[in-house]
Short mmCIF file of C-alpha atoms and ligand atoms in Angstrom, two decimals:
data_model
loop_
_atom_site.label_atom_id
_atom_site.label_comp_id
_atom_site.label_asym_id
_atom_site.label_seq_id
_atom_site.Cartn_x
_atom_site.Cartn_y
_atom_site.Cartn_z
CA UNK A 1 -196.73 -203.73 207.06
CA UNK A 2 -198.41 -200.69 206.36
CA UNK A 3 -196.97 -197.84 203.94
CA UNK A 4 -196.20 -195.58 206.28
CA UNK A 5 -194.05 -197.83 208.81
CA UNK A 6 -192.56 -199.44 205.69
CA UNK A 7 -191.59 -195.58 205.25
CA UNK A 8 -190.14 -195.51 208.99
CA UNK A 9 -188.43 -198.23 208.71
CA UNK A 10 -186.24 -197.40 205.86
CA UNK A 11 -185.60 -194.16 206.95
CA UNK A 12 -184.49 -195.25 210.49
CA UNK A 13 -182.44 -198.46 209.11
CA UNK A 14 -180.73 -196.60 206.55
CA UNK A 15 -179.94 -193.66 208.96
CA UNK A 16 -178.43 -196.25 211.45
CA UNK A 17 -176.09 -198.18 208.77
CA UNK A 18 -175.17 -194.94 207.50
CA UNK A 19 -173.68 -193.67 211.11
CA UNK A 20 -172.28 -196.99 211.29
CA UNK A 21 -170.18 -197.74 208.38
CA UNK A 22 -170.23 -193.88 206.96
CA UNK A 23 -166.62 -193.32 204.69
CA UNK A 24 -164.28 -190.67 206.01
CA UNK A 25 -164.20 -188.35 202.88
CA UNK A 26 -162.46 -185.41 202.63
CA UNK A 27 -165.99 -183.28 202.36
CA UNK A 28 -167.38 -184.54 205.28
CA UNK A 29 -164.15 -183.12 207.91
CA UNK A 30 -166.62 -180.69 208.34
CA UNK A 31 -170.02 -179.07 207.77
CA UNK A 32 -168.59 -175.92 205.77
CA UNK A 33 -171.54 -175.11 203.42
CA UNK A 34 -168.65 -173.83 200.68
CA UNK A 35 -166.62 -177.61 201.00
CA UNK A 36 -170.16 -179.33 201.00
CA UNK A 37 -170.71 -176.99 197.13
CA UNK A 38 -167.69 -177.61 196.04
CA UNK A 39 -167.86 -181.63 196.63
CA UNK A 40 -171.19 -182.02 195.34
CA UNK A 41 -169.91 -180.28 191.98
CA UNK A 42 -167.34 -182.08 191.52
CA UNK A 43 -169.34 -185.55 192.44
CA UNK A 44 -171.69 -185.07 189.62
CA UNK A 45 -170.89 -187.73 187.10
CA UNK A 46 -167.59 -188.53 188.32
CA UNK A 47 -166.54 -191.26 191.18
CA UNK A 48 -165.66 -190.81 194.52
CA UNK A 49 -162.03 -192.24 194.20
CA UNK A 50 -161.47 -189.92 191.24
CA UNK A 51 -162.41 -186.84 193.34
CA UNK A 52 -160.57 -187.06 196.19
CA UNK A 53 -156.89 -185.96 194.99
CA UNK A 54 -158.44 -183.60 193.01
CA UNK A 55 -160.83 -182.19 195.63
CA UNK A 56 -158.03 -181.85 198.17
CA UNK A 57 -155.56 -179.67 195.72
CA UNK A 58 -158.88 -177.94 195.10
CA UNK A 59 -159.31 -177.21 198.67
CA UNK A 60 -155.78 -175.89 199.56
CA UNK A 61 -155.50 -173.91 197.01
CA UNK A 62 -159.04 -172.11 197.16
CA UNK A 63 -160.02 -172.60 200.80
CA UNK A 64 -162.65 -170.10 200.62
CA UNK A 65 -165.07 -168.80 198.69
CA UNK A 66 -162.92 -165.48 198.81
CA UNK A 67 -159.94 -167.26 196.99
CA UNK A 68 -162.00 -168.87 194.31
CA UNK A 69 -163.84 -165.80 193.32
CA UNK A 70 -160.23 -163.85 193.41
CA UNK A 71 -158.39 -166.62 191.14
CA UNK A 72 -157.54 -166.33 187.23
CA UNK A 73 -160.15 -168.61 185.64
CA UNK A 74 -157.02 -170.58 183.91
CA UNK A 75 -155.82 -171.74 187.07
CA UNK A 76 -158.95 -173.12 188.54
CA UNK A 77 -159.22 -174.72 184.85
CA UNK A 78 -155.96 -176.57 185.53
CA UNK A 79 -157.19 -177.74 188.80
CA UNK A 80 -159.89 -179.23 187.03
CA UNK A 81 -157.79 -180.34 184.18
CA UNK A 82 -158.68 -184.32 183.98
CA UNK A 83 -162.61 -184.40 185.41
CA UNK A 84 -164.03 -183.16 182.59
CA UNK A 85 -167.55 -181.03 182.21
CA UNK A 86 -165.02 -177.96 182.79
CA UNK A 87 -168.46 -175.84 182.79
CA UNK A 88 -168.66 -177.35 185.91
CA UNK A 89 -165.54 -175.14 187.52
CA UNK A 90 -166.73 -172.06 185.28
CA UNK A 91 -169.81 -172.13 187.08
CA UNK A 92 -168.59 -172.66 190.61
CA UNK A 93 -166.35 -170.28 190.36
CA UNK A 94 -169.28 -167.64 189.12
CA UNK A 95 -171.38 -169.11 191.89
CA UNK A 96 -168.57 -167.76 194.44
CA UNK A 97 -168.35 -164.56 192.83
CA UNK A 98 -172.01 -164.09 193.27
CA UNK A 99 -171.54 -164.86 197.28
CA UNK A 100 -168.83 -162.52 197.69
CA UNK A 101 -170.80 -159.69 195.90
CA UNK A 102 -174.05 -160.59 197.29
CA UNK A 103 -173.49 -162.16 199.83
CA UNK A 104 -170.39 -160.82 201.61
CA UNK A 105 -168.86 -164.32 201.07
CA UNK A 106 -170.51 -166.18 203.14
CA UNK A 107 -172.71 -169.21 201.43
CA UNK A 108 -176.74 -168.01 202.85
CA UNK A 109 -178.62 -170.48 205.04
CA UNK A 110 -181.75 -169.91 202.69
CA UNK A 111 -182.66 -172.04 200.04
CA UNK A 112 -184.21 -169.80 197.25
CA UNK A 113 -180.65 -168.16 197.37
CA UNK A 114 -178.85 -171.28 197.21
CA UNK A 115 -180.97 -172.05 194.31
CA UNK A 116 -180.47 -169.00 192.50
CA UNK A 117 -176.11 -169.04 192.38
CA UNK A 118 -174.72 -170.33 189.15
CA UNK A 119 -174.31 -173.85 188.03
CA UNK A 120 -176.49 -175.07 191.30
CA UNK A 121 -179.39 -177.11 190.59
CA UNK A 122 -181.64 -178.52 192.75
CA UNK A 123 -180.09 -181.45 193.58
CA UNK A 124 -176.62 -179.40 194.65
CA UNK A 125 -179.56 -177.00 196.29
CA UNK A 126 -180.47 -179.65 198.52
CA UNK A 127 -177.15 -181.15 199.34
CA UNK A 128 -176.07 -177.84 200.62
CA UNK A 129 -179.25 -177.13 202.65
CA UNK A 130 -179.26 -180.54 204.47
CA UNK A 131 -175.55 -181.00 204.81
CA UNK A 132 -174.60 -177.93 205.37
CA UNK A 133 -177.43 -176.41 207.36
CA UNK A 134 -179.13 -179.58 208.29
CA UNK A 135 -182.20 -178.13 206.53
CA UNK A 136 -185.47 -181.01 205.45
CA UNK A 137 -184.85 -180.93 202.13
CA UNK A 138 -184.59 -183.84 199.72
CA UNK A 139 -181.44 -184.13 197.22
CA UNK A 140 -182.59 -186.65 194.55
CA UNK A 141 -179.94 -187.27 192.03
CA UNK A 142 -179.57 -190.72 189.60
CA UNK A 143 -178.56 -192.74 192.90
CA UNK A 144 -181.54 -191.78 194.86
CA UNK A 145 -183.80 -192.05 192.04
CA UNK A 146 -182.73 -195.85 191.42
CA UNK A 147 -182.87 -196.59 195.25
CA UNK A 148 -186.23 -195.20 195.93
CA UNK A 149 -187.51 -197.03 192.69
CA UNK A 150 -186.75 -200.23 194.15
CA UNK A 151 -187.46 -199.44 197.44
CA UNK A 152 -191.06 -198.66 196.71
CA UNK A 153 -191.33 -200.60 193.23
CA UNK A 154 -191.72 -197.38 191.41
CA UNK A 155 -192.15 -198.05 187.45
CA UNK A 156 -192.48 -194.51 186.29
CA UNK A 157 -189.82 -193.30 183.71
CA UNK A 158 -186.91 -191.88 185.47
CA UNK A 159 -185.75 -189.71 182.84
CA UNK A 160 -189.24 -187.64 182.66
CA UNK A 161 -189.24 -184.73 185.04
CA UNK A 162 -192.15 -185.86 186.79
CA UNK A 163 -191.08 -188.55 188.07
CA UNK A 164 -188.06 -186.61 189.47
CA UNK A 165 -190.77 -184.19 191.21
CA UNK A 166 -192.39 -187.03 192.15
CA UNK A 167 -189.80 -189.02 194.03
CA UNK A 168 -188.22 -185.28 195.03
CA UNK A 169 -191.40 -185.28 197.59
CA UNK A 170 -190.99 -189.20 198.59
CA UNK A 171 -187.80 -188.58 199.69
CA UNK A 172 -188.44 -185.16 201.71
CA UNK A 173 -191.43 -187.27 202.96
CA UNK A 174 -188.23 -189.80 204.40
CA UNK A 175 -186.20 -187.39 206.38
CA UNK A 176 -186.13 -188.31 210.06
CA UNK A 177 -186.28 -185.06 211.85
CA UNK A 178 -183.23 -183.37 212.45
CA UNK A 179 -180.77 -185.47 210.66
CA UNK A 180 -181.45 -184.47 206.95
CA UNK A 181 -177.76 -183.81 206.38
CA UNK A 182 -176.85 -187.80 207.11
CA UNK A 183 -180.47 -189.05 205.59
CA UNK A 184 -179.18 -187.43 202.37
CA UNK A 185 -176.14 -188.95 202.22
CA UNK A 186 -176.96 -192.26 203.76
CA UNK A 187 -179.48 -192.60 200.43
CA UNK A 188 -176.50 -191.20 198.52
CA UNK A 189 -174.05 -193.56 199.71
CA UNK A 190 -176.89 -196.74 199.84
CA UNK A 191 -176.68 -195.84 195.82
CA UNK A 192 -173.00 -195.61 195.56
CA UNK A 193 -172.14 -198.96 197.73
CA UNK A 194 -175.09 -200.92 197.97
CA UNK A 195 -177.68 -200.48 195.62
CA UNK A 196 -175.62 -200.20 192.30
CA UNK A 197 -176.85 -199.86 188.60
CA UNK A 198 -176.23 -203.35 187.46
CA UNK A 199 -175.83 -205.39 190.33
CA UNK A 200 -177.53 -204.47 194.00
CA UNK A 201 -176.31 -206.25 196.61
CA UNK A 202 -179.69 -206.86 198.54
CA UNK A 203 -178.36 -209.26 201.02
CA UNK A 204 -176.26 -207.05 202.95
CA UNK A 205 -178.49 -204.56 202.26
CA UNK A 206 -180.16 -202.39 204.98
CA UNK A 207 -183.52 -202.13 203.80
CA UNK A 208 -184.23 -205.54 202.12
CA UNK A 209 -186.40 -206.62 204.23
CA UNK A 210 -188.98 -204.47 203.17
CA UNK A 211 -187.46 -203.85 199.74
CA UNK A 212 -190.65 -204.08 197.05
CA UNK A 213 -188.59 -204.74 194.18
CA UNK A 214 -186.27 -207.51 195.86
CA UNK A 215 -189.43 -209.28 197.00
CA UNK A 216 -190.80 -209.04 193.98
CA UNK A 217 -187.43 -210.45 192.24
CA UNK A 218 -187.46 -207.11 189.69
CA UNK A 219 -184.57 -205.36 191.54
CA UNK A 220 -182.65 -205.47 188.16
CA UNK A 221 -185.46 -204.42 186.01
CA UNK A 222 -185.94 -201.57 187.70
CA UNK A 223 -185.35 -198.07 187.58
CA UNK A 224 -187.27 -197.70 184.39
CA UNK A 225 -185.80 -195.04 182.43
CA UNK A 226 -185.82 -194.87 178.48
CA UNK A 227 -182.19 -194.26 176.74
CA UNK A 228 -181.16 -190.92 175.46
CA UNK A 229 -179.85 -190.88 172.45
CA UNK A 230 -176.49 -191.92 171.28
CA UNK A 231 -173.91 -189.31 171.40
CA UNK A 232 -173.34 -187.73 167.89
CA UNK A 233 -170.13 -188.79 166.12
CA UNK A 234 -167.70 -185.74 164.93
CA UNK A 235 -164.19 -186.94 162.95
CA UNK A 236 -161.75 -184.49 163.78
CA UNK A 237 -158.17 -184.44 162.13
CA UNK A 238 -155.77 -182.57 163.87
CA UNK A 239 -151.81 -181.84 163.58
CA UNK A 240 -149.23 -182.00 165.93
CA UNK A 241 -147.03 -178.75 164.80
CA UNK A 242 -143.07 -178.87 165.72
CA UNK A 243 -141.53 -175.23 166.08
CA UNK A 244 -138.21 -175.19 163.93
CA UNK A 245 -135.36 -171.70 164.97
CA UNK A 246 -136.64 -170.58 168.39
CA UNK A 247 -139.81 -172.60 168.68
CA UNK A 248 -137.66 -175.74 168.27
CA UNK A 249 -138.50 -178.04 171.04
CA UNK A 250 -142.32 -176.47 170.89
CA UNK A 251 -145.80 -177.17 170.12
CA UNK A 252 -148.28 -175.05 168.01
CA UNK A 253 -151.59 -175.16 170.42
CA UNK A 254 -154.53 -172.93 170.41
CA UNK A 255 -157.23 -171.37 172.57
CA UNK A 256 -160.97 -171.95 172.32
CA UNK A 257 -163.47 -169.70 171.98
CA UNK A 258 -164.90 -167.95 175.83
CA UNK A 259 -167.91 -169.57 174.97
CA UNK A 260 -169.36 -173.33 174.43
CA UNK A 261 -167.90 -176.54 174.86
CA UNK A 262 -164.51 -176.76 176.27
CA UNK A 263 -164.25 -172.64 176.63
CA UNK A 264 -161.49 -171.01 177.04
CA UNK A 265 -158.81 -174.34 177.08
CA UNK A 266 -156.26 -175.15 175.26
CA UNK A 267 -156.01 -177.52 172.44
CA UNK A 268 -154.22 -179.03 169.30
CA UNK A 269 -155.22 -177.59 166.09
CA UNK A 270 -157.59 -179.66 164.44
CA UNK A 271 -160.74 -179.57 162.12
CA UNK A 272 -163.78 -181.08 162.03
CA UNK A 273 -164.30 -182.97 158.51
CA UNK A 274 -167.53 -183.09 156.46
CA UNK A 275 -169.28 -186.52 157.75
CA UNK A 276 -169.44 -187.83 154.54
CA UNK A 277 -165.55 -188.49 154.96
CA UNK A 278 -166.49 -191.13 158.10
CA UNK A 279 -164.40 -193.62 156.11
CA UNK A 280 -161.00 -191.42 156.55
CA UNK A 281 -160.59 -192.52 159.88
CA UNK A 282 -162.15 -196.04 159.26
CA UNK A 283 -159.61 -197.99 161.36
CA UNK A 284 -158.82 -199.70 158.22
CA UNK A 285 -158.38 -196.63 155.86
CA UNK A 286 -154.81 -195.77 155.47
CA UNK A 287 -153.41 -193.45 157.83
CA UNK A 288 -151.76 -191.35 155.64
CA UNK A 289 -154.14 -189.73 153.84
CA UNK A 290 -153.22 -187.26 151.45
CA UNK A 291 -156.39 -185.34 150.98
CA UNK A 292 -156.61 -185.07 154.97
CA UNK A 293 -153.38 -184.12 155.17
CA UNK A 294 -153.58 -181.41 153.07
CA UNK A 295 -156.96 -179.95 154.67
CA UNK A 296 -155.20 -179.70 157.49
CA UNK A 297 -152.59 -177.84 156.32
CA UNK A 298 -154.93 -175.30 154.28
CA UNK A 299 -157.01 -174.90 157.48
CA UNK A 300 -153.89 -174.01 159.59
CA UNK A 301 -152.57 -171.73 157.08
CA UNK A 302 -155.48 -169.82 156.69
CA UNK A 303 -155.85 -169.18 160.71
CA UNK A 304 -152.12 -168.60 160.95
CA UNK A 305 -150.13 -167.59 158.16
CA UNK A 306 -148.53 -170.46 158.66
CA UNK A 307 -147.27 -173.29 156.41
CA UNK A 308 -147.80 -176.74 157.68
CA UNK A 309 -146.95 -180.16 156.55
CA UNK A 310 -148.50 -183.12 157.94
CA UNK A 311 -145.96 -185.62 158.10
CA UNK A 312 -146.84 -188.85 159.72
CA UNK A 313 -149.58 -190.40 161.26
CA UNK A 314 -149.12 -190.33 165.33
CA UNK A 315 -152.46 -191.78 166.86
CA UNK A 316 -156.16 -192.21 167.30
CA UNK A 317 -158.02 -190.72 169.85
CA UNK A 318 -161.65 -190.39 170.89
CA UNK A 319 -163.57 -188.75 173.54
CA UNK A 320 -167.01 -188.57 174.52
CA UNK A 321 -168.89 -185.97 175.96
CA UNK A 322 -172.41 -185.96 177.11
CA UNK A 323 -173.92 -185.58 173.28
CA UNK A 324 -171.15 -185.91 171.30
CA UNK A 325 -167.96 -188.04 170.68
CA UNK A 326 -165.33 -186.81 168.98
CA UNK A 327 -163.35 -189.40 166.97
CA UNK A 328 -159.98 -187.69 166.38
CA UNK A 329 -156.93 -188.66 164.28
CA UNK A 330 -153.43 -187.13 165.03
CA UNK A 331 -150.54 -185.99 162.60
CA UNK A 332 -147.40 -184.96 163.07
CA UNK A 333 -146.82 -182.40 160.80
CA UNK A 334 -143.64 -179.94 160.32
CA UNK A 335 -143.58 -176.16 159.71
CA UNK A 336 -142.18 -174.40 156.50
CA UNK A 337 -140.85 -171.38 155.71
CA UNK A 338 -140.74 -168.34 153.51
CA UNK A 339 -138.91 -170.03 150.82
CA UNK A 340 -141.59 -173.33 151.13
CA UNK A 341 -138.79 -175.33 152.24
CA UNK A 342 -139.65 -177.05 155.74
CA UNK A 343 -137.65 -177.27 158.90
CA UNK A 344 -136.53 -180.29 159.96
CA UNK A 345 -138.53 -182.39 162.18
CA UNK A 346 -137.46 -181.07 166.14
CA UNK A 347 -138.32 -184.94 166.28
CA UNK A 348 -135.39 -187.15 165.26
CA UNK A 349 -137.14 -190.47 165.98
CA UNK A 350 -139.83 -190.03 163.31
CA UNK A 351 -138.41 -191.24 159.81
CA UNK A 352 -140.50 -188.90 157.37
CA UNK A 353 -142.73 -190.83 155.30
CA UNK A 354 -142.55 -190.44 151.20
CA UNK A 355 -145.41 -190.01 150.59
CA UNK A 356 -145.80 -187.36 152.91
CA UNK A 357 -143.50 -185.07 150.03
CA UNK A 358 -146.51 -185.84 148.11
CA UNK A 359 -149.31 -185.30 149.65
CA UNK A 360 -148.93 -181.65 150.68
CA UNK A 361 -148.62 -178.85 147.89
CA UNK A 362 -146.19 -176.18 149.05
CA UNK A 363 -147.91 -172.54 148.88
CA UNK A 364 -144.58 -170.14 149.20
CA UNK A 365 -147.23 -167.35 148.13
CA UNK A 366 -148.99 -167.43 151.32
CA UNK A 367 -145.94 -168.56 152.98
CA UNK A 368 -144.22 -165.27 152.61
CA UNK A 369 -146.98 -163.42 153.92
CA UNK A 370 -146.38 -164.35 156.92
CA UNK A 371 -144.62 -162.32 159.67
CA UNK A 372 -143.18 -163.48 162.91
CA UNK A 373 -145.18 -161.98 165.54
CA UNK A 374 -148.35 -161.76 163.26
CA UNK A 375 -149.95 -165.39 164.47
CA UNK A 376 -153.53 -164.48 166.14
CA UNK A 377 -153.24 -164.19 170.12
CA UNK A 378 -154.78 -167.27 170.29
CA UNK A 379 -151.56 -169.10 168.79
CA UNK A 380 -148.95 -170.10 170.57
CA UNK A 381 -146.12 -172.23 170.83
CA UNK A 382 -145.72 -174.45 174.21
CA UNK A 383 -142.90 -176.87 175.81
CA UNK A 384 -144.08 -179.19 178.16
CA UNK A 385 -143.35 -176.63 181.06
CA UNK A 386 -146.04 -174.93 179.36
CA UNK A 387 -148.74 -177.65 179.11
CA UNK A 388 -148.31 -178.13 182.80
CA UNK A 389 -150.00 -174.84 183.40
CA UNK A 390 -152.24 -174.56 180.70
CA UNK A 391 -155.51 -175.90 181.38
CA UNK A 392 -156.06 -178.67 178.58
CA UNK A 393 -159.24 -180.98 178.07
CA UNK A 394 -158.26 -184.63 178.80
CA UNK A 395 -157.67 -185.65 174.99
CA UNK A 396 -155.38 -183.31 174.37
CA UNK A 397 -153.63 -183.59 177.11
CA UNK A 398 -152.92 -187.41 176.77
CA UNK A 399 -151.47 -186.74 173.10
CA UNK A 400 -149.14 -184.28 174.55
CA UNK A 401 -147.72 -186.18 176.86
CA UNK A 402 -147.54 -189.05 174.94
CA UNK A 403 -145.58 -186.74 172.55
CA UNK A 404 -143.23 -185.96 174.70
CA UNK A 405 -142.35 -189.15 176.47
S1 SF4 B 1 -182.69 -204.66 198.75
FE1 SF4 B 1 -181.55 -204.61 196.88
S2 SF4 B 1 -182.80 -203.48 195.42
FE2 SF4 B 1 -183.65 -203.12 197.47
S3 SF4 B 1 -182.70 -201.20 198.11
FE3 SF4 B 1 -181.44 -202.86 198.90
S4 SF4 B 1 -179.85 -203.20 197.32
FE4 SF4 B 1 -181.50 -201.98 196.40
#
């Protein structure tokens, strides 16, 4: 078979088992370019299961581009609260400011202006333009890339951005006329179903007749696409504060920074430790570490006024992000006051340790410097009411509620 009809045929196979077997999502009730943006955001690096509750609350609470451009950042944060890559929301949400400034909220049919709105690249370019608008043009993502690999036996380095060009114009060369919108996600969903990262199931497969890399027996080897590197390890110690008087019952959490990772959510206190102390939170260091404990407390005082005491070990957590993975270790740790006696633990369950009397150094000095009312803004003490509408980041959010279960 020649090139160009093995070119046909996929395109026309694919196109047919796609209008066959196609799933009923949510995104596709419709053609509305604003649900189409807001699905393929969402979709990027997270699966299709995992989107769908959230996608729906999404979707009745901002059902237009209107309402997500008119809504406190926090709360579309919360929405998003459990998918991660928060920049993700930040960005849509700037992206639907832009179209109600510029573009009297409507999302333009015209690709250069597609292109241009925040936090779309050109993959979620040319999702909107073919799904939406039914426009030729080719959305190439990880999926697509691995498909049309093996399709055509490509072995040119995925991760290098010229073999994305390269395969961007293979698959705009693919797109039957007039049906870009289900070409697109036919190849999307061949990738998602079908043709899967470790395993391809080639004998239900549309296309395997003409499949280079299954006739060739390399449909594992391929895509070829070098490793990035390892995500840096951070240790990060952080304390679980209880409130003591009227903060009994609460949590000491904190704001981050409007910019970078994780901006603007809330968190647990916590620092980062030098990386020369990797071996404090070896699993089999002990968990009550006394110099830890004690950094923690120095850190907190010095951002608060506060005096903290770490008093027990709680739990381990870790989370990885794109380039680096936190490796976190909770305490529970009790306030003091003015006279550098602590409160009692809110928490009866949680014998206090001895050691813990040890470990921390009382500073009444600082302790009486302290005012009520004088912890920065970006203090506060929460009950779980609270952490339901604060927007956390995953990690935190699991030690909350773990907390207070
Ligand atoms: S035949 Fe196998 S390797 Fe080829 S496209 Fe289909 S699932 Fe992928």
């Amino acid at each position: 078979m020649e090139h160009k009809d093995v070119k046909i045929y996929f395109s026309s196979e694919l196109l047919s088992w796609y209008r066959l077997i196609k799933r009923d999502l949510p995104w596709r009730m419709n053609r509305d370019p604003y649900r189409v943006w807001v699905s393929e955001i969402m979709l990027q690096q997270t699966r299709v299961d995992t989107v769908i509750p959230y996608y729906n609350t999404f979707m009745s609470k901002f059902p237009t581009v209107q309402a997500l451009a008119e809504a406190p950042e926090s709360e579309v944060l919360k929405c998003w609260e459990g998918l991660g890559y928060y920049s993700r929301a930040r960005n849509l949400q700037a992206g639907a400011k832009e179209v109600v400034e510029r573009y009297g909220g409507i999302v333009p049919d015209d690709k250069a202006s597609v292109a241009g709105l925040k936090g779309v690249g050109p993959y979620t370019t040319g999702a909107i333009m073919s799904i939406a608008f039914n426009r030729p043009e080719p959305a190439v993502d990880g999926n697509v890339m691995r498909v049309l690999s093996r399709y055509f036996c490509l072995e040119e380095d995925i991760a290098k951005p010229a073999t994305r060009v390269r395969i961007e114009k293979l698959a705009a060369s693919l797109i039957p006329e007039g049906a870009a919108g289900d070409f697109n996600q036919a190849l999307m969903e061949l990738g998602a179903l079908v043709c899967t990262p470790k395993s391809p199931s080639c004998l239900p497969c549309p296309v395997m007749e003409h499949c280079a890399a299954r006739l060739d027996g390399r449909e594992s080897e391929l895509p070829i696409k070098t490793k990035a590197k390892p995500p840096r390890p951070e240790l990060r110690a952080a304390a679980i504060v209880l409130g003591s008087g009227v903060n009994a019952g609460k949590v000491l959490v904190r704001q981050r920074p409007d910019t970078g990772l994780l901006a603007q959510m809330w968190e647990l206190p916590h620092l980062l430790l030098p990386a020369d102390k990797a071996d404090w939170l070896d699993e089999k260091a002990p968990k009550e570490q006394g110099e830890l404990a004690e950094l923690i407390g120095r850190m907190l005082e010095e951002d608060t006024g506060l005096l903290i005491r770490p008093r027990r070990w709680f739990m381990d957590a870790d989370h990885v992000f794109s380039h680096i993975h936190w490796k976190m270790r909770f305490y529970l740790a009790d306030l003091g006051d003015e006279s550098g006696a602590y409160a009692p633990a809110a928490e009866e369950t949680v014998g206090i340790a001895a050691e813990a009397e040890a470990i921390y150094s009382v500073n009444a000095a600082a302790a009486s410097e302290y005012k009520a009312g004088e912890m920065p803004s970006v203090y506060r003490w929460i009950d779980k009411e609270d952490m339901e509408k604060l927007p956390f980041p995953n990690l935190f959010l699991r030690i909350l509620k773990e907390f207070w279960e």
